[in-house]
Backbone as numpy.savetxt, mean C-alpha at the origin, in Angstrom:
# Nx Ny Nz CAx CAy CAz Cx Cy Cz
20.58 -19.55 -13.31 20.59 -18.37 -12.47 20.82 -18.81 -11.03
21.70 -18.13 -10.33 21.95 -18.42 -8.92 21.03 -17.59 -8.06
20.63 -18.16 -6.94 19.76 -17.45 -6.01 20.50 -17.22 -4.71
20.35 -16.04 -4.16 20.97 -15.69 -2.90 19.89 -15.54 -1.85
20.04 -16.24 -0.74 19.09 -16.14 0.35 19.81 -15.62 1.57
19.23 -14.60 2.19 19.82 -14.00 3.39 18.81 -14.12 4.52
19.20 -14.71 5.64 18.26 -14.83 6.75 17.90 -13.46 7.31
16.73 -13.38 7.91 16.27 -12.14 8.51 17.21 -11.70 9.63
17.43 -10.42 9.74 18.31 -9.88 10.77 17.55 -9.39 11.99
16.29 -9.64 12.06 15.51 -9.19 13.20 14.06 -9.04 12.80
13.30 -8.36 13.62 11.90 -8.17 13.28 11.82 -7.30 12.04
10.83 -7.51 11.20 10.75 -6.79 9.93 10.83 -5.27 10.06
10.13 -4.69 11.01 10.10 -3.24 11.11 11.45 -2.65 11.47
12.26 -3.38 12.23 13.58 -2.87 12.62 14.49 -2.69 11.42
14.26 -3.46 10.37 15.16 -3.46 9.23 14.52 -2.92 7.97
13.53 -2.07 8.10 12.89 -1.52 6.92 12.60 -0.04 7.09
12.26 0.56 6.01 11.90 1.98 6.01 10.67 2.22 6.89
9.87 1.20 7.09 8.65 1.34 7.89 8.95 1.78 9.32
10.16 1.55 9.80 10.48 1.95 11.17 10.34 3.46 11.36
10.55 4.22 10.28 10.43 5.67 10.39 8.99 6.08 10.70
8.04 5.35 10.16 6.63 5.64 10.43 6.36 5.52 11.93
6.82 4.44 12.53 6.55 4.19 13.94 7.41 5.06 14.85
8.64 5.37 14.44 9.47 6.31 15.21 8.84 7.70 15.22
8.34 8.14 14.07 7.68 9.45 14.01 6.45 9.48 14.89
5.71 8.38 14.93 4.51 8.31 15.77 4.88 8.43 17.25
6.00 7.85 17.64 6.45 7.94 19.04 7.01 9.31 19.38
7.83 9.85 18.48 8.55 11.09 18.77 7.79 12.37 18.43
6.91 12.31 17.45 6.17 13.50 17.02 4.75 13.10 16.64
3.98 12.58 17.57 2.66 12.02 17.25 1.69 13.01 16.62
1.77 14.28 16.97 0.81 15.26 16.45 1.29 15.97 15.19
2.50 15.65 14.76 3.04 16.25 13.54 2.20 15.80 12.33
1.86 16.73 11.45 1.11 16.37 10.25 2.09 15.70 9.29
1.90 14.40 9.11 2.79 13.61 8.26 2.38 13.68 6.80
1.08 13.69 6.57 0.54 13.64 5.21 -0.74 14.45 5.16
-0.98 15.06 4.02 -2.27 15.70 3.78 -2.92 15.00 2.58
-4.21 14.71 2.73 -4.94 13.99 1.70 -6.04 14.89 1.16
-6.13 14.98 -0.16 -7.18 15.76 -0.80 -8.47 14.96 -0.75
-9.49 15.51 -0.12 -10.77 14.81 0.01 -11.83 15.55 -0.79
-12.62 14.77 -1.50 -13.72 15.34 -2.28 -14.85 15.73 -1.33
-15.50 16.82 -1.65 -16.65 17.26 -0.85 -17.84 16.36 -1.14
-18.74 16.26 -0.18 -19.97 15.47 -0.36 -20.83 16.10 -1.44
-21.66 15.28 -2.04 -22.58 15.79 -3.07 -23.46 16.88 -2.48
-23.58 18.01 -3.17 -24.41 19.10 -2.65 -25.90 18.78 -2.79
-26.67 19.46 -2.00 -28.13 19.34 -2.13 -28.54 19.89 -3.49
-29.66 19.46 -3.98 -30.15 19.89 -5.29 -30.17 21.41 -5.38
-29.60 21.92 -6.45 -29.61 23.35 -6.69 -28.44 24.10 -6.07
-27.61 23.44 -5.28 -26.47 24.11 -4.65 -25.20 23.84 -5.44
-24.26 24.77 -5.34 -22.98 24.64 -6.03 -22.14 23.53 -5.38
-21.33 22.89 -6.22 -20.44 21.84 -5.72 -19.36 22.47 -4.83
-19.25 22.03 -3.56 -18.19 22.57 -2.70 -16.82 22.13 -3.22
-15.81 22.94 -2.94 -14.46 22.62 -3.37 -13.88 21.50 -2.50
-12.99 20.69 -3.08 -12.32 19.68 -2.28 -11.47 20.36 -1.20
-11.13 19.61 -0.18 -10.31 20.19 0.89 -9.22 19.19 1.29
-8.25 19.70 2.03 -7.15 18.87 2.50 -7.43 18.39 3.91
-7.17 17.11 4.15 -7.33 16.53 5.48 -5.96 16.16 6.01
-5.65 16.62 7.22 -4.37 16.32 7.86 -4.39 14.92 8.45
-3.29 14.20 8.27 -3.10 12.91 8.92 -1.82 13.02 9.72
-1.94 12.86 11.03 -0.78 12.99 11.90 0.09 11.74 11.83
1.30 11.87 12.37 2.20 10.72 12.43 1.58 9.57 13.19
0.91 9.86 14.29 0.27 8.81 15.09 -0.86 8.15 14.31
-1.66 8.94 13.62 -2.77 8.38 12.84 -2.24 7.51 11.70
-1.22 7.99 11.03 -0.66 7.23 9.91 -0.08 5.91 10.40
0.66 5.94 11.50 1.24 4.71 12.05 0.14 3.72 12.42
-0.94 4.20 13.00 -2.05 3.31 13.37 -2.69 2.70 12.13
-2.87 3.50 11.08 -3.44 2.98 9.84 -2.51 1.95 9.20
-1.21 2.22 9.21 -0.24 1.26 8.68 -0.32 -0.04 9.47
-0.38 0.07 10.78 -0.47 -1.12 11.65 -1.74 -1.92 11.33
-2.86 -1.25 11.16 -4.13 -1.93 10.88 -4.09 -2.65 9.53
-3.54 -2.00 8.51 -3.45 -2.63 7.19 -2.49 -3.81 7.26
-1.37 -3.65 7.96 -0.42 -4.75 8.11 -1.07 -5.94 8.81
-1.87 -5.68 9.83 -2.57 -6.77 10.52 -3.55 -7.46 9.58
-4.22 -6.70 8.73 -5.13 -7.29 7.76 -4.39 -8.15 6.75
-3.25 -7.67 6.27 -2.45 -8.46 5.34 -1.95 -9.74 6.00
-1.53 -9.62 7.24 -1.07 -10.80 7.99 -2.20 -11.81 8.15
-3.39 -11.32 8.48 -4.55 -12.20 8.63 -4.92 -12.86 7.30
-4.60 -12.19 6.19 -4.89 -12.74 4.86 -3.81 -13.71 4.40
-2.76 -13.88 5.21 -1.74 -14.87 4.88 -0.42 -14.31 4.38
-0.27 -12.98 4.32 0.99 -12.38 3.90 1.96 -12.43 5.07
3.20 -12.82 4.80 4.19 -12.97 5.87 5.53 -12.39 5.41
6.48 -12.36 6.31 7.82 -11.88 6.03 8.39 -12.60 4.81
8.94 -11.80 3.91 9.56 -12.36 2.71 8.62 -12.55 1.54
7.32 -12.54 1.78 6.37 -12.69 0.67 6.42 -11.45 -0.20
6.06 -11.63 -1.46 5.99 -10.51 -2.38 4.52 -10.13 -2.58
4.25 -8.83 -2.48 2.88 -8.33 -2.62 2.88 -7.25 -3.69
2.09 -7.48 -4.72 2.00 -6.52 -5.82 1.01 -5.41 -5.48
1.33 -4.20 -5.95 0.46 -3.03 -5.80 0.18 -2.49 -7.19
-1.08 -2.57 -7.60 -1.49 -2.05 -8.90 -2.45 -0.90 -8.63
-1.92 0.33 -8.74 -2.68 1.50 -8.34 -2.03 2.76 -8.89
-2.82 3.81 -8.95 -2.26 5.14 -9.18 -1.46 5.52 -7.95
-0.63 6.53 -8.09 0.08 7.06 -6.93 -0.95 7.84 -6.13
-1.22 7.37 -4.92 -2.24 7.98 -4.07 -1.97 7.59 -2.63
-2.72 8.17 -1.72 -2.52 7.92 -0.30 -2.56 6.44 0.04
-3.54 5.74 -0.50 -3.70 4.32 -0.18 -2.51 3.49 -0.66
-1.90 3.91 -1.76 -0.69 3.22 -2.22 0.39 3.35 -1.17
0.58 4.55 -0.67 1.58 4.80 0.36 1.28 3.99 1.61
0.03 3.95 2.01 -0.39 3.21 3.19 -0.07 1.72 3.04
-0.45 1.13 1.92 -0.17 -0.29 1.69 1.33 -0.54 1.54
2.04 0.36 0.91 3.49 0.23 0.75 4.15 0.08 2.12
3.85 0.99 3.03 4.46 0.92 4.36 3.97 -0.28 5.16
2.72 -0.67 4.99 2.20 -1.85 5.71 2.90 -3.12 5.24
3.12 -3.24 3.96 3.83 -4.40 3.41 5.25 -4.42 3.95
5.91 -3.28 3.92 7.27 -3.20 4.43 7.34 -3.49 5.93
6.33 -3.06 6.67 6.30 -3.30 8.12 6.24 -4.79 8.43
5.66 -5.57 7.55 5.60 -7.03 7.73 6.91 -7.70 7.34
7.78 -6.95 6.68 9.00 -7.56 6.17 8.76 -8.23 4.83
7.64 -7.91 4.21 7.34 -8.43 2.87 7.94 -7.48 1.83
7.85 -7.87 0.58 8.47 -7.12 -0.51 7.37 -6.51 -1.38
7.48 -5.23 -1.66 6.52 -4.53 -2.51 6.89 -4.73 -3.97
5.91 -5.15 -4.77 6.09 -5.30 -6.21 5.19 -4.27 -6.87
5.74 -3.10 -7.22 4.90 -2.06 -7.83 4.57 -2.39 -9.28
3.33 -2.10 -9.66 2.90 -2.28 -11.04 2.24 -0.97 -11.49
2.69 -0.44 -12.62 2.10 0.79 -13.12 0.62 0.60 -13.38
-0.15 1.61 -13.06 -1.60 1.55 -13.26 -1.98 1.41 -14.73
-1.07 1.78 -15.62 -1.33 1.72 -17.05 -0.81 0.44 -17.70
-0.32 -0.49 -16.91 0.24 -1.72 -17.46 -0.84 -2.55 -18.14
-0.44 -3.19 -19.23 -1.36 -4.08 -19.95 -1.51 -5.39 -19.18
-2.49 -6.17 -19.57 -2.70 -7.47 -18.93 -1.46 -8.34 -19.08
-0.82 -8.31 -20.24 0.38 -9.10 -20.47 1.52 -8.66 -19.55
1.67 -7.36 -19.37 2.71 -6.85 -18.48 2.43 -7.25 -17.03
1.18 -7.12 -16.62 0.80 -7.50 -15.25 1.07 -8.98 -15.04
0.70 -9.81 -16.00 0.93 -11.25 -15.88 2.42 -11.55 -15.74
3.24 -10.92 -16.56 4.68 -11.17 -16.51 5.24 -10.74 -15.15
4.85 -9.57 -14.67 5.37 -9.07 -13.38 4.95 -9.99 -12.25
3.69 -10.41 -12.22 3.21 -11.29 -11.16 3.90 -12.64 -11.20
4.09 -13.17 -12.40 4.75 -14.47 -12.55 6.22 -14.37 -12.17
6.90 -13.37 -12.71 8.33 -13.22 -12.47 8.64 -12.95 -11.00
7.81 -12.16 -10.35 8.05 -11.80 -8.95 7.58 -12.88 -7.98
6.74 -13.80 -8.47 6.14 -14.82 -7.61 5.33 -14.17 -6.49
4.60 -13.12 -6.84 3.77 -12.40 -5.86 2.74 -13.34 -5.25
2.61 -13.25 -3.94 1.65 -14.08 -3.22 0.29 -13.40 -3.16
0.28 -12.08 -3.25 -0.96 -11.30 -3.15 -0.84 -10.08 -4.05
-1.99 -9.49 -4.32 -2.01 -8.25 -5.11 -3.07 -7.33 -4.53
-2.74 -6.04 -4.47 -3.67 -5.00 -4.03 -4.05 -4.21 -5.27
-5.36 -4.10 -5.51 -5.88 -3.42 -6.69 -6.63 -2.16 -6.30
-6.51 -1.12 -7.11 -7.20 0.14 -6.83 -8.63 0.15 -7.31
-8.88 -0.42 -8.48 -10.17 -0.16 -9.12 -10.76 -1.40 -9.78
-12.04 -1.32 -10.14 -12.65 -2.42 -10.90 -11.94 -2.66 -12.24
-11.41 -1.63 -12.85 -10.67 -1.80 -14.11 -9.43 -2.66 -13.88
-8.76 -2.45 -12.76 -7.58 -3.26 -12.44 -8.00 -4.69 -12.12
-9.14 -4.84 -11.47 -9.67 -6.17 -11.17 -10.00 -6.91 -12.46
-10.50 -6.19 -13.45 -10.79 -6.81 -14.75 -9.52 -7.30 -15.42
-8.46 -6.53 -15.32 -7.17 -6.95 -15.88 -6.71 -8.24 -15.22
-6.83 -8.29 -13.91 -6.45 -9.50 -13.17 -7.32 -10.67 -13.59
-8.60 -10.41 -13.80 -9.52 -11.46 -14.25 -9.11 -12.07 -15.58
-8.54 -11.25 -16.47 -8.10 -11.73 -17.78 -6.94 -12.73 -17.68
-6.14 -12.59 -16.64 -4.90 -13.39 -16.54 -4.93 -14.37 -15.37
-6.01 -14.40 -14.64 -6.07 -15.17 -13.40 -5.60 -16.61 -13.54
-5.93 -17.27 -14.64 -5.54 -18.68 -14.78 -4.03 -18.82 -14.82
């Protein structure tokens, strides 16, 4: 198999979809970019469970969260060109990590939340993922089965 390597054309954010996050934050900071369904707090004894509600996240807030997660990934050793696996349901945090990984110039390796341990092992090995983001203890258990 032949491998093709292309040098970076600039800073990671300039050449990725993540630039839209930061452009939106500059041009429309108060625009509601995403709404997240939040569960209500546990009610006091004897009271009815309150309904979940939607929380607005502005373009500026989302960009700041993406920046913070990207800085955390960078501090953990993820760099431009590295592959980072995401094993999670489709949810807000998946989107947040997706954009943070892209902002670093790293490559997102999506893994279905329903993947078996064998499938996860093959994807991680084949992609040469340097890191993995897990949603739940169940996903952590799957990783534990294949860690060696």
